[in-house]
């Protein structure tokens, strides 16, 4: 099942990830994408922290497609279980 678009939660500096959610029907799935993954997608080096949400919006479709693939494959991590997207998820 393909997930639906959820909300943007914001950039978490300590973990260097942009937090967002996807929806599986009424259930919200917590997701995160690493700053390095977004930079790799844009062939950028070290986007400013203040520009991370804007960067996410530019890349949102590709990031959410990846989150849906990982959801379908059951690739959950953490507590509570969620989807974490890294640079390696866009290779190949």
PDB file of N, CA and C in Angstrom:
ATOM      1  N   UNK A   1       0.839  -1.186   0.000  1.00  0.00           N
ATOM      2  CA  UNK A   1       0.000   0.000   0.000  1.00  0.00           C
ATOM      3  C   UNK A   1       0.883   1.247   0.000  1.00  0.00           C
ATOM      4  N   UNK A   2       0.564   2.190  -0.827  1.00  0.00           N
ATOM      5  CA  UNK A   2       1.307   3.435  -0.875  1.00  0.00           C
ATOM      6  C   UNK A   2       0.823   4.356   0.240  1.00  0.00           C
ATOM      7  N   UNK A   3       1.763   4.970   0.901  1.00  0.00           N
ATOM      8  CA  UNK A   3       1.430   5.900   1.974  1.00  0.00           C
ATOM      9  C   UNK A   3       0.985   7.232   1.405  1.00  0.00           C
ATOM     10  N   UNK A   4       0.226   7.972   2.186  1.00  0.00           N
ATOM     11  CA  UNK A   4      -0.198   9.322   1.818  1.00  0.00           C
ATOM     12  C   UNK A   4       0.690  10.335   2.536  1.00  0.00           C
ATOM     13  N   UNK A   5       0.738  11.519   1.987  1.00  0.00           N
ATOM     14  CA  UNK A   5       1.543  12.603   2.544  1.00  0.00           C
ATOM     15  C   UNK A   5       1.038  12.986   3.932  1.00  0.00           C
ATOM     16  N   UNK A   6       1.963  13.193   4.839  1.00  0.00           N
ATOM     17  CA  UNK A   6       1.647  13.624   6.199  1.00  0.00           C
ATOM     18  C   UNK A   6       2.140  15.045   6.443  1.00  0.00           C
ATOM     19  N   UNK A   7       2.754  15.247   7.593  1.00  0.00           N
ATOM     20  CA  UNK A   7       3.196  16.580   8.013  1.00  0.00           C
ATOM     21  C   UNK A   7       4.713  16.686   8.077  1.00  0.00           C
ATOM     22  N   UNK A   8       5.197  17.905   7.992  1.00  0.00           N
ATOM     23  CA  UNK A   8       6.607  18.192   8.211  1.00  0.00           C
ATOM     24  C   UNK A   8       6.743  18.570   9.677  1.00  0.00           C
ATOM     25  N   UNK A   9       7.636  17.892  10.371  1.00  0.00           N
ATOM     26  CA  UNK A   9       7.839  18.133  11.804  1.00  0.00           C
ATOM     27  C   UNK A   9       8.988  19.096  12.074  1.00  0.00           C
ATOM     28  N   UNK A  10       9.909  19.233  11.125  1.00  0.00           N
ATOM     29  CA  UNK A  10      11.025  20.164  11.290  1.00  0.00           C
ATOM     30  C   UNK A  10      12.366  19.457  11.364  1.00  0.00           C
ATOM     31  N   UNK A  11      13.401  20.266  11.373  1.00  0.00           N
ATOM     32  CA  UNK A  11      14.769  19.761  11.372  1.00  0.00           C
ATOM     33  C   UNK A  11      15.236  19.546  12.798  1.00  0.00           C
ATOM     34  N   UNK A  12      15.811  18.380  13.055  1.00  0.00           N
ATOM     35  CA  UNK A  12      16.364  18.056  14.366  1.00  0.00           C
ATOM     36  C   UNK A  12      17.889  18.108  14.259  1.00  0.00           C
ATOM     37  N   UNK A  13      18.447  19.184  14.775  1.00  0.00           N
ATOM     38  CA  UNK A  13      19.881  19.452  14.609  1.00  0.00           C
ATOM     39  C   UNK A  13      20.748  18.366  15.242  1.00  0.00           C
ATOM     40  N   UNK A  14      20.382  17.880  16.420  1.00  0.00           N
ATOM     41  CA  UNK A  14      21.205  16.882  17.120  1.00  0.00           C
ATOM     42  C   UNK A  14      21.394  15.608  16.307  1.00  0.00           C
ATOM     43  N   UNK A  15      20.367  15.181  15.612  1.00  0.00           N
ATOM     44  CA  UNK A  15      20.443  13.959  14.808  1.00  0.00           C
ATOM     45  C   UNK A  15      20.718  14.248  13.335  1.00  0.00           C
ATOM     46  N   UNK A  16      20.666  15.526  12.941  1.00  0.00           N
ATOM     47  CA  UNK A  16      20.879  15.950  11.558  1.00  0.00           C
ATOM     48  C   UNK A  16      19.902  15.256  10.610  1.00  0.00           C
ATOM     49  N   UNK A  17      18.607  15.285  10.991  1.00  0.00           N
ATOM     50  CA  UNK A  17      17.544  14.717  10.176  1.00  0.00           C
ATOM     51  C   UNK A  17      16.369  15.683  10.110  1.00  0.00           C
ATOM     52  N   UNK A  18      15.639  15.599   9.008  1.00  0.00           N
ATOM     53  CA  UNK A  18      14.386  16.345   8.868  1.00  0.00           C
ATOM     54  C   UNK A  18      13.280  15.352   9.207  1.00  0.00           C
ATOM     55  N   UNK A  19      12.467  15.683  10.190  1.00  0.00           N
ATOM     56  CA  UNK A  19      11.381  14.815  10.617  1.00  0.00           C
ATOM     57  C   UNK A  19      10.116  15.147   9.835  1.00  0.00           C
ATOM     58  N   UNK A  20       9.414  14.101   9.399  1.00  0.00           N
ATOM     59  CA  UNK A  20       8.153  14.265   8.698  1.00  0.00           C
ATOM     60  C   UNK A  20       7.311  13.030   8.967  1.00  0.00           C
ATOM     61  N   UNK A  21       6.098  13.021   8.503  1.00  0.00           N
ATOM     62  CA  UNK A  21       5.258  11.844   8.693  1.00  0.00           C
ATOM     63  C   UNK A  21       4.582  11.475   7.384  1.00  0.00           C
ATOM     64  N   UNK A  22       4.160  10.232   7.340  1.00  0.00           N
ATOM     65  CA  UNK A  22       3.370   9.709   6.236  1.00  0.00           C
ATOM     66  C   UNK A  22       2.139   9.062   6.869  1.00  0.00           C
ATOM     67  N   UNK A  23       1.086   8.938   6.097  1.00  0.00           N
ATOM     68  CA  UNK A  23      -0.168   8.395   6.623  1.00  0.00           C
ATOM     69  C   UNK A  23      -0.487   7.047   5.974  1.00  0.00           C
ATOM     70  N   UNK A  24      -0.756   6.054   6.827  1.00  0.00           N
ATOM     71  CA  UNK A  24      -1.233   4.744   6.407  1.00  0.00           C
ATOM     72  C   UNK A  24      -2.689   4.695   6.834  1.00  0.00           C
ATOM     73  N   UNK A  25      -3.574   5.215   5.974  1.00  0.00           N
ATOM     74  CA  UNK A  25      -4.969   5.396   6.375  1.00  0.00           C
ATOM     75  C   UNK A  25      -4.994   6.412   7.509  1.00  0.00           C
ATOM     76  N   UNK A  26      -5.595   6.075   8.650  1.00  0.00           N
ATOM     77  CA  UNK A  26      -5.646   7.017   9.766  1.00  0.00           C
ATOM     78  C   UNK A  26      -4.388   6.996  10.644  1.00  0.00           C
ATOM     79  N   UNK A  27      -3.487   6.040  10.402  1.00  0.00           N
ATOM     80  CA  UNK A  27      -2.299   5.867  11.238  1.00  0.00           C
ATOM     81  C   UNK A  27      -1.133   6.711  10.725  1.00  0.00           C
ATOM     82  N   UNK A  28      -0.556   7.523  11.608  1.00  0.00           N
ATOM     83  CA  UNK A  28       0.589   8.358  11.258  1.00  0.00           C
ATOM     84  C   UNK A  28       1.878   7.565  11.454  1.00  0.00           C
ATOM     85  N   UNK A  29       2.722   7.553  10.426  1.00  0.00           N
ATOM     86  CA  UNK A  29       3.999   6.844  10.458  1.00  0.00           C
ATOM     87  C   UNK A  29       5.110   7.886  10.594  1.00  0.00           C
ATOM     88  N   UNK A  30       5.881   7.864  11.697  1.00  0.00           N
ATOM     89  CA  UNK A  30       6.980   8.816  11.839  1.00  0.00           C
ATOM     90  C   UNK A  30       8.100   8.481  10.857  1.00  0.00           C
ATOM     91  N   UNK A  31       8.653   9.511  10.230  1.00  0.00           N
ATOM     92  CA  UNK A  31       9.716   9.333   9.251  1.00  0.00           C
ATOM     93  C   UNK A  31      10.799  10.386   9.473  1.00  0.00           C
ATOM     94  N   UNK A  32      11.991  10.083   8.983  1.00  0.00           N
ATOM     95  CA  UNK A  32      13.095  11.036   9.029  1.00  0.00           C
ATOM     96  C   UNK A  32      13.967  10.813   7.803  1.00  0.00           C
ATOM     97  N   UNK A  33      14.532  11.894   7.301  1.00  0.00           N
ATOM     98  CA  UNK A  33      15.493  11.807   6.204  1.00  0.00           C
ATOM     99  C   UNK A  33      16.746  12.539   6.646  1.00  0.00           C
ATOM    100  N   UNK A  34      17.900  11.919   6.430  1.00  0.00           N
ATOM    101  CA  UNK A  34      19.145  12.528   6.872  1.00  0.00           C
ATOM    102  C   UNK A  34      19.511  13.731   5.999  1.00  0.00           C
ATOM    103  N   UNK A  35      20.197  14.664   6.617  1.00  0.00           N
ATOM    104  CA  UNK A  35      20.680  15.839   5.895  1.00  0.00           C
ATOM    105  C   UNK A  35      21.617  15.411   4.771  1.00  0.00           C
ATOM    106  N   UNK A  36      22.450  14.411   5.036  1.00  0.00           N
ATOM    107  CA  UNK A  36      23.385  13.953   4.007  1.00  0.00           C
ATOM    108  C   UNK A  36      22.658  13.329   2.822  1.00  0.00           C
ATOM    109  N   UNK A  37      21.524  12.661   3.066  1.00  0.00           N
ATOM    110  CA  UNK A  37      20.746  12.087   1.963  1.00  0.00           C
ATOM    111  C   UNK A  37      20.174  13.191   1.084  1.00  0.00           C
ATOM    112  N   UNK A  38      19.647  14.250   1.708  1.00  0.00           N
ATOM    113  CA  UNK A  38      19.097  15.353   0.918  1.00  0.00           C
ATOM    114  C   UNK A  38      20.196  16.056   0.133  1.00  0.00           C
ATOM    115  N   UNK A  39      21.355  16.263   0.763  1.00  0.00           N
ATOM    116  CA  UNK A  39      22.471  16.892   0.056  1.00  0.00           C
ATOM    117  C   UNK A  39      22.943  16.036  -1.113  1.00  0.00           C
ATOM    118  N   UNK A  40      22.986  14.724  -0.918  1.00  0.00           N
ATOM    119  CA  UNK A  40      23.402  13.822  -1.993  1.00  0.00           C
ATOM    120  C   UNK A  40      22.422  13.883  -3.163  1.00  0.00           C
ATOM    121  N   UNK A  41      21.132  13.946  -2.870  1.00  0.00           N
ATOM    122  CA  UNK A  41      20.127  14.024  -3.935  1.00  0.00           C
ATOM    123  C   UNK A  41      20.291  15.288  -4.769  1.00  0.00           C
ATOM    124  N   UNK A  42      20.693  16.366  -4.123  1.00  0.00           N
ATOM    125  CA  UNK A  42      20.848  17.644  -4.833  1.00  0.00           C
ATOM    126  C   UNK A  42      22.287  17.906  -5.268  1.00  0.00           C
ATOM    127  N   UNK A  43      23.174  16.969  -5.006  1.00  0.00           N
ATOM    128  CA  UNK A  43      24.600  17.163  -5.318  1.00  0.00           C
ATOM    129  C   UNK A  43      25.095  18.461  -4.684  1.00  0.00           C
ATOM    130  N   UNK A  44      24.685  18.677  -3.441  1.00  0.00           N
ATOM    131  CA  UNK A  44      25.058  19.877  -2.685  1.00  0.00           C
ATOM    132  C   UNK A  44      26.000  19.463  -1.563  1.00  0.00           C
ATOM    133  N   UNK A  45      26.714  20.433  -1.048  1.00  0.00           N
ATOM    134  CA  UNK A  45      27.561  20.153   0.106  1.00  0.00           C
ATOM    135  C   UNK A  45      27.142  21.043   1.268  1.00  0.00           C
ATOM    136  N   UNK A  46      26.664  20.409   2.294  1.00  0.00           N
ATOM    137  CA  UNK A  46      26.315  21.076   3.546  1.00  0.00           C
ATOM    138  C   UNK A  46      25.359  22.259   3.406  1.00  0.00           C
ATOM    139  N   UNK A  47      24.152  21.954   3.091  1.00  0.00           N
ATOM    140  CA  UNK A  47      23.099  22.966   3.044  1.00  0.00           C
ATOM    141  C   UNK A  47      22.929  23.545   4.444  1.00  0.00           C
ATOM    142  N   UNK A  48      22.695  24.829   4.529  1.00  0.00           N
ATOM    143  CA  UNK A  48      22.521  25.496   5.822  1.00  0.00           C
ATOM    144  C   UNK A  48      21.308  24.930   6.557  1.00  0.00           C
ATOM    145  N   UNK A  49      21.431  24.818   7.860  1.00  0.00           N
ATOM    146  CA  UNK A  49      20.340  24.304   8.693  1.00  0.00           C
ATOM    147  C   UNK A  49      19.044  25.060   8.443  1.00  0.00           C
ATOM    148  N   UNK A  50      19.145  26.362   8.286  1.00  0.00           N
ATOM    149  CA  UNK A  50      17.959  27.199   8.078  1.00  0.00           C
ATOM    150  C   UNK A  50      17.260  26.913   6.746  1.00  0.00           C
ATOM    151  N   UNK A  51      17.915  26.205   5.839  1.00  0.00           N
ATOM    152  CA  UNK A  51      17.360  25.913   4.519  1.00  0.00           C
ATOM    153  C   UNK A  51      16.888  24.462   4.362  1.00  0.00           C
ATOM    154  N   UNK A  52      16.943  23.679   5.442  1.00  0.00           N
ATOM    155  CA  UNK A  52      16.600  22.257   5.344  1.00  0.00           C
ATOM    156  C   UNK A  52      15.137  22.010   4.983  1.00  0.00           C
ATOM    157  N   UNK A  53      14.216  22.742   5.567  1.00  0.00           N
ATOM    158  CA  UNK A  53      12.801  22.509   5.235  1.00  0.00           C
ATOM    159  C   UNK A  53      12.521  22.849   3.779  1.00  0.00           C
ATOM    160  N   UNK A  54      13.108  23.924   3.290  1.00  0.00           N
ATOM    161  CA  UNK A  54      12.943  24.299   1.879  1.00  0.00           C
ATOM    162  C   UNK A  54      13.535  23.215   0.980  1.00  0.00           C
ATOM    163  N   UNK A  55      14.674  22.678   1.363  1.00  0.00           N
ATOM    164  CA  UNK A  55      15.308  21.598   0.606  1.00  0.00           C
ATOM    165  C   UNK A  55      14.397  20.373   0.588  1.00  0.00           C
ATOM    166  N   UNK A  56      13.827  20.033   1.744  1.00  0.00           N
ATOM    167  CA  UNK A  56      12.909  18.902   1.816  1.00  0.00           C
ATOM    168  C   UNK A  56      11.735  19.091   0.857  1.00  0.00           C
ATOM    169  N   UNK A  57      11.184  20.288   0.832  1.00  0.00           N
ATOM    170  CA  UNK A  57      10.038  20.554  -0.049  1.00  0.00           C
ATOM    171  C   UNK A  57      10.406  20.337  -1.516  1.00  0.00           C
ATOM    172  N   UNK A  58      11.618  20.728  -1.909  1.00  0.00           N
ATOM    173  CA  UNK A  58      12.061  20.507  -3.295  1.00  0.00           C
ATOM    174  C   UNK A  58      12.173  19.015  -3.614  1.00  0.00           C
ATOM    175  N   UNK A  59      12.578  18.229  -2.622  1.00  0.00           N
ATOM    176  CA  UNK A  59      12.854  16.805  -2.816  1.00  0.00           C
ATOM    177  C   UNK A  59      11.728  15.900  -2.320  1.00  0.00           C
ATOM    178  N   UNK A  60      10.656  16.494  -1.857  1.00  0.00           N
ATOM    179  CA  UNK A  60       9.606  15.763  -1.141  1.00  0.00           C
ATOM    180  C   UNK A  60       9.073  14.553  -1.895  1.00  0.00           C
ATOM    181  N   UNK A  61       8.782  14.706  -3.166  1.00  0.00           N
ATOM    182  CA  UNK A  61       8.217  13.579  -3.919  1.00  0.00           C
ATOM    183  C   UNK A  61       9.162  12.376  -3.909  1.00  0.00           C
ATOM    184  N   UNK A  62      10.436  12.596  -4.156  1.00  0.00           N
ATOM    185  CA  UNK A  62      11.404  11.493  -4.185  1.00  0.00           C
ATOM    186  C   UNK A  62      11.588  10.874  -2.804  1.00  0.00           C
ATOM    187  N   UNK A  63      11.633  11.717  -1.777  1.00  0.00           N
ATOM    188  CA  UNK A  63      11.803  11.227  -0.410  1.00  0.00           C
ATOM    189  C   UNK A  63      10.586  10.407   0.007  1.00  0.00           C
ATOM    190  N   UNK A  64       9.397  10.890  -0.295  1.00  0.00           N
ATOM    191  CA  UNK A  64       8.180  10.167   0.092  1.00  0.00           C
ATOM    192  C   UNK A  64       8.024   8.861  -0.679  1.00  0.00           C
ATOM    193  N   UNK A  65       8.471   8.810  -1.927  1.00  0.00           N
ATOM    194  CA  UNK A  65       8.446   7.551  -2.678  1.00  0.00           C
ATOM    195  C   UNK A  65       9.348   6.527  -2.003  1.00  0.00           C
ATOM    196  N   UNK A  66      10.514   6.980  -1.556  1.00  0.00           N
ATOM    197  CA  UNK A  66      11.446   6.099  -0.855  1.00  0.00           C
ATOM    198  C   UNK A  66      10.833   5.626   0.463  1.00  0.00           C
ATOM    199  N   UNK A  67      10.199   6.513   1.202  1.00  0.00           N
ATOM    200  CA  UNK A  67       9.548   6.134   2.461  1.00  0.00           C
ATOM    201  C   UNK A  67       8.474   5.083   2.211  1.00  0.00           C
ATOM    202  N   UNK A  68       7.700   5.239   1.145  1.00  0.00           N
ATOM    203  CA  UNK A  68       6.662   4.257   0.811  1.00  0.00           C
ATOM    204  C   UNK A  68       7.269   2.897   0.482  1.00  0.00           C
ATOM    205  N   UNK A  69       8.383   2.883  -0.251  1.00  0.00           N
ATOM    206  CA  UNK A  69       9.057   1.617  -0.581  1.00  0.00           C
ATOM    207  C   UNK A  69       9.539   0.921   0.696  1.00  0.00           C
ATOM    208  N   UNK A  70      10.152   1.699   1.601  1.00  0.00           N
ATOM    209  CA  UNK A  70      10.647   1.119   2.847  1.00  0.00           C
ATOM    210  C   UNK A  70       9.491   0.633   3.722  1.00  0.00           C
ATOM    211  N   UNK A  71       8.380   1.342   3.720  1.00  0.00           N
ATOM    212  CA  UNK A  71       7.196   0.918   4.466  1.00  0.00           C
ATOM    213  C   UNK A  71       6.689  -0.414   3.925  1.00  0.00           C
ATOM    214  N   UNK A  72       6.552  -0.507   2.606  1.00  0.00           N
ATOM    215  CA  UNK A  72       6.065  -1.743   1.979  1.00  0.00           C
ATOM    216  C   UNK A  72       6.988  -2.931   2.272  1.00  0.00           C
ATOM    217  N   UNK A  73       8.294  -2.650   2.395  1.00  0.00           N
ATOM    218  CA  UNK A  73       9.271  -3.705   2.679  1.00  0.00           C
ATOM    219  C   UNK A  73       9.378  -4.004   4.176  1.00  0.00           C
ATOM    220  N   UNK A  74       8.676  -3.250   5.001  1.00  0.00           N
ATOM    221  CA  UNK A  74       8.719  -3.471   6.445  1.00  0.00           C
ATOM    222  C   UNK A  74      10.014  -3.042   7.095  1.00  0.00           C
ATOM    223  N   UNK A  75      10.677  -2.056   6.506  1.00  0.00           N
ATOM    224  CA  UNK A  75      11.976  -1.598   7.010  1.00  0.00           C
ATOM    225  C   UNK A  75      11.799  -0.496   8.061  1.00  0.00           C
ATOM    226  N   UNK A  76      11.314  -0.879   9.233  1.00  0.00           N
ATOM    227  CA  UNK A  76      11.089   0.053  10.330  1.00  0.00           C
ATOM    228  C   UNK A  76      12.288   0.044  11.270  1.00  0.00           C
ATOM    229  N   UNK A  77      12.535   1.188  11.904  1.00  0.00           N
ATOM    230  CA  UNK A  77      13.626   1.312  12.864  1.00  0.00           C
ATOM    231  C   UNK A  77      13.147   2.131  14.054  1.00  0.00           C
ATOM    232  N   UNK A  78      13.795   1.921  15.189  1.00  0.00           N
ATOM    233  CA  UNK A  78      13.573   2.776  16.340  1.00  0.00           C
ATOM    234  C   UNK A  78      12.336   2.453  17.149  1.00  0.00           C
ATOM    235  N   UNK A  79      12.147   3.285  18.187  1.00  0.00           N
ATOM    236  CA  UNK A  79      10.996   3.171  19.073  1.00  0.00           C
ATOM    237  C   UNK A  79      10.422   4.555  19.278  1.00  0.00           C
ATOM    238  N   UNK A  80       9.216   4.832  18.852  1.00  0.00           N
ATOM    239  CA  UNK A  80       8.312   3.915  18.153  1.00  0.00           C
ATOM    240  C   UNK A  80       8.836   3.626  16.749  1.00  0.00           C
ATOM    241  N   UNK A  81       8.429   2.508  16.159  1.00  0.00           N
ATOM    242  CA  UNK A  81       8.915   2.138  14.833  1.00  0.00           C
ATOM    243  C   UNK A  81       8.578   3.200  13.785  1.00  0.00           C
ATOM    244  N   UNK A  82       9.570   3.541  12.987  1.00  0.00           N
ATOM    245  CA  UNK A  82       9.382   4.518  11.930  1.00  0.00           C
ATOM    246  C   UNK A  82      10.295   4.229  10.751  1.00  0.00           C
ATOM    247  N   UNK A  83      10.285   5.121   9.801  1.00  0.00           N
ATOM    248  CA  UNK A  83      11.091   4.990   8.581  1.00  0.00           C
ATOM    249  C   UNK A  83      12.212   6.016   8.638  1.00  0.00           C
ATOM    250  N   UNK A  84      13.443   5.558   8.459  1.00  0.00           N
ATOM    251  CA  UNK A  84      14.591   6.458   8.416  1.00  0.00           C
ATOM    252  C   UNK A  84      15.233   6.315   7.047  1.00  0.00           C
ATOM    253  N   UNK A  85      15.391   7.435   6.361  1.00  0.00           N
ATOM    254  CA  UNK A  85      15.937   7.432   5.005  1.00  0.00           C
ATOM    255  C   UNK A  85      17.346   8.013   5.036  1.00  0.00           C
ATOM    256  N   UNK A  86      18.261   7.247   4.469  1.00  0.00           N
ATOM    257  CA  UNK A  86      19.671   7.647   4.400  1.00  0.00           C
ATOM    258  C   UNK A  86      20.106   7.725   2.940  1.00  0.00           C
ATOM    259  N   UNK A  87      21.307   8.233   2.721  1.00  0.00           N
ATOM    260  CA  UNK A  87      21.856   8.353   1.357  1.00  0.00           C
ATOM    261  C   UNK A  87      21.822   7.015   0.623  1.00  0.00           C
ATOM    262  N   UNK A  88      22.154   5.950   1.305  1.00  0.00           N
ATOM    263  CA  UNK A  88      22.222   4.634   0.674  1.00  0.00           C
ATOM    264  C   UNK A  88      20.874   4.194   0.090  1.00  0.00           C
ATOM    265  N   UNK A  89      19.789   4.726   0.617  1.00  0.00           N
ATOM    266  CA  UNK A  89      18.462   4.357   0.121  1.00  0.00           C
ATOM    267  C   UNK A  89      18.181   4.885  -1.284  1.00  0.00           C
ATOM    268  N   UNK A  90      19.007   5.800  -1.771  1.00  0.00           N
ATOM    269  CA  UNK A  90      18.820   6.351  -3.106  1.00  0.00           C
ATOM    270  C   UNK A  90      19.844   5.838  -4.101  1.00  0.00           C
ATOM    271  N   UNK A  91      20.686   4.930  -3.670  1.00  0.00           N
ATOM    272  CA  UNK A  91      21.684   4.343  -4.577  1.00  0.00           C
ATOM    273  C   UNK A  91      21.108   3.137  -5.280  1.00  0.00           C
ATOM    274  N   UNK A  92      21.574   2.922  -6.494  1.00  0.00           N
ATOM    275  CA  UNK A  92      21.204   1.697  -7.206  1.00  0.00           C
ATOM    276  C   UNK A  92      20.023   1.856  -7.990  1.00  0.00           C
TER     277      UNK A  92
END
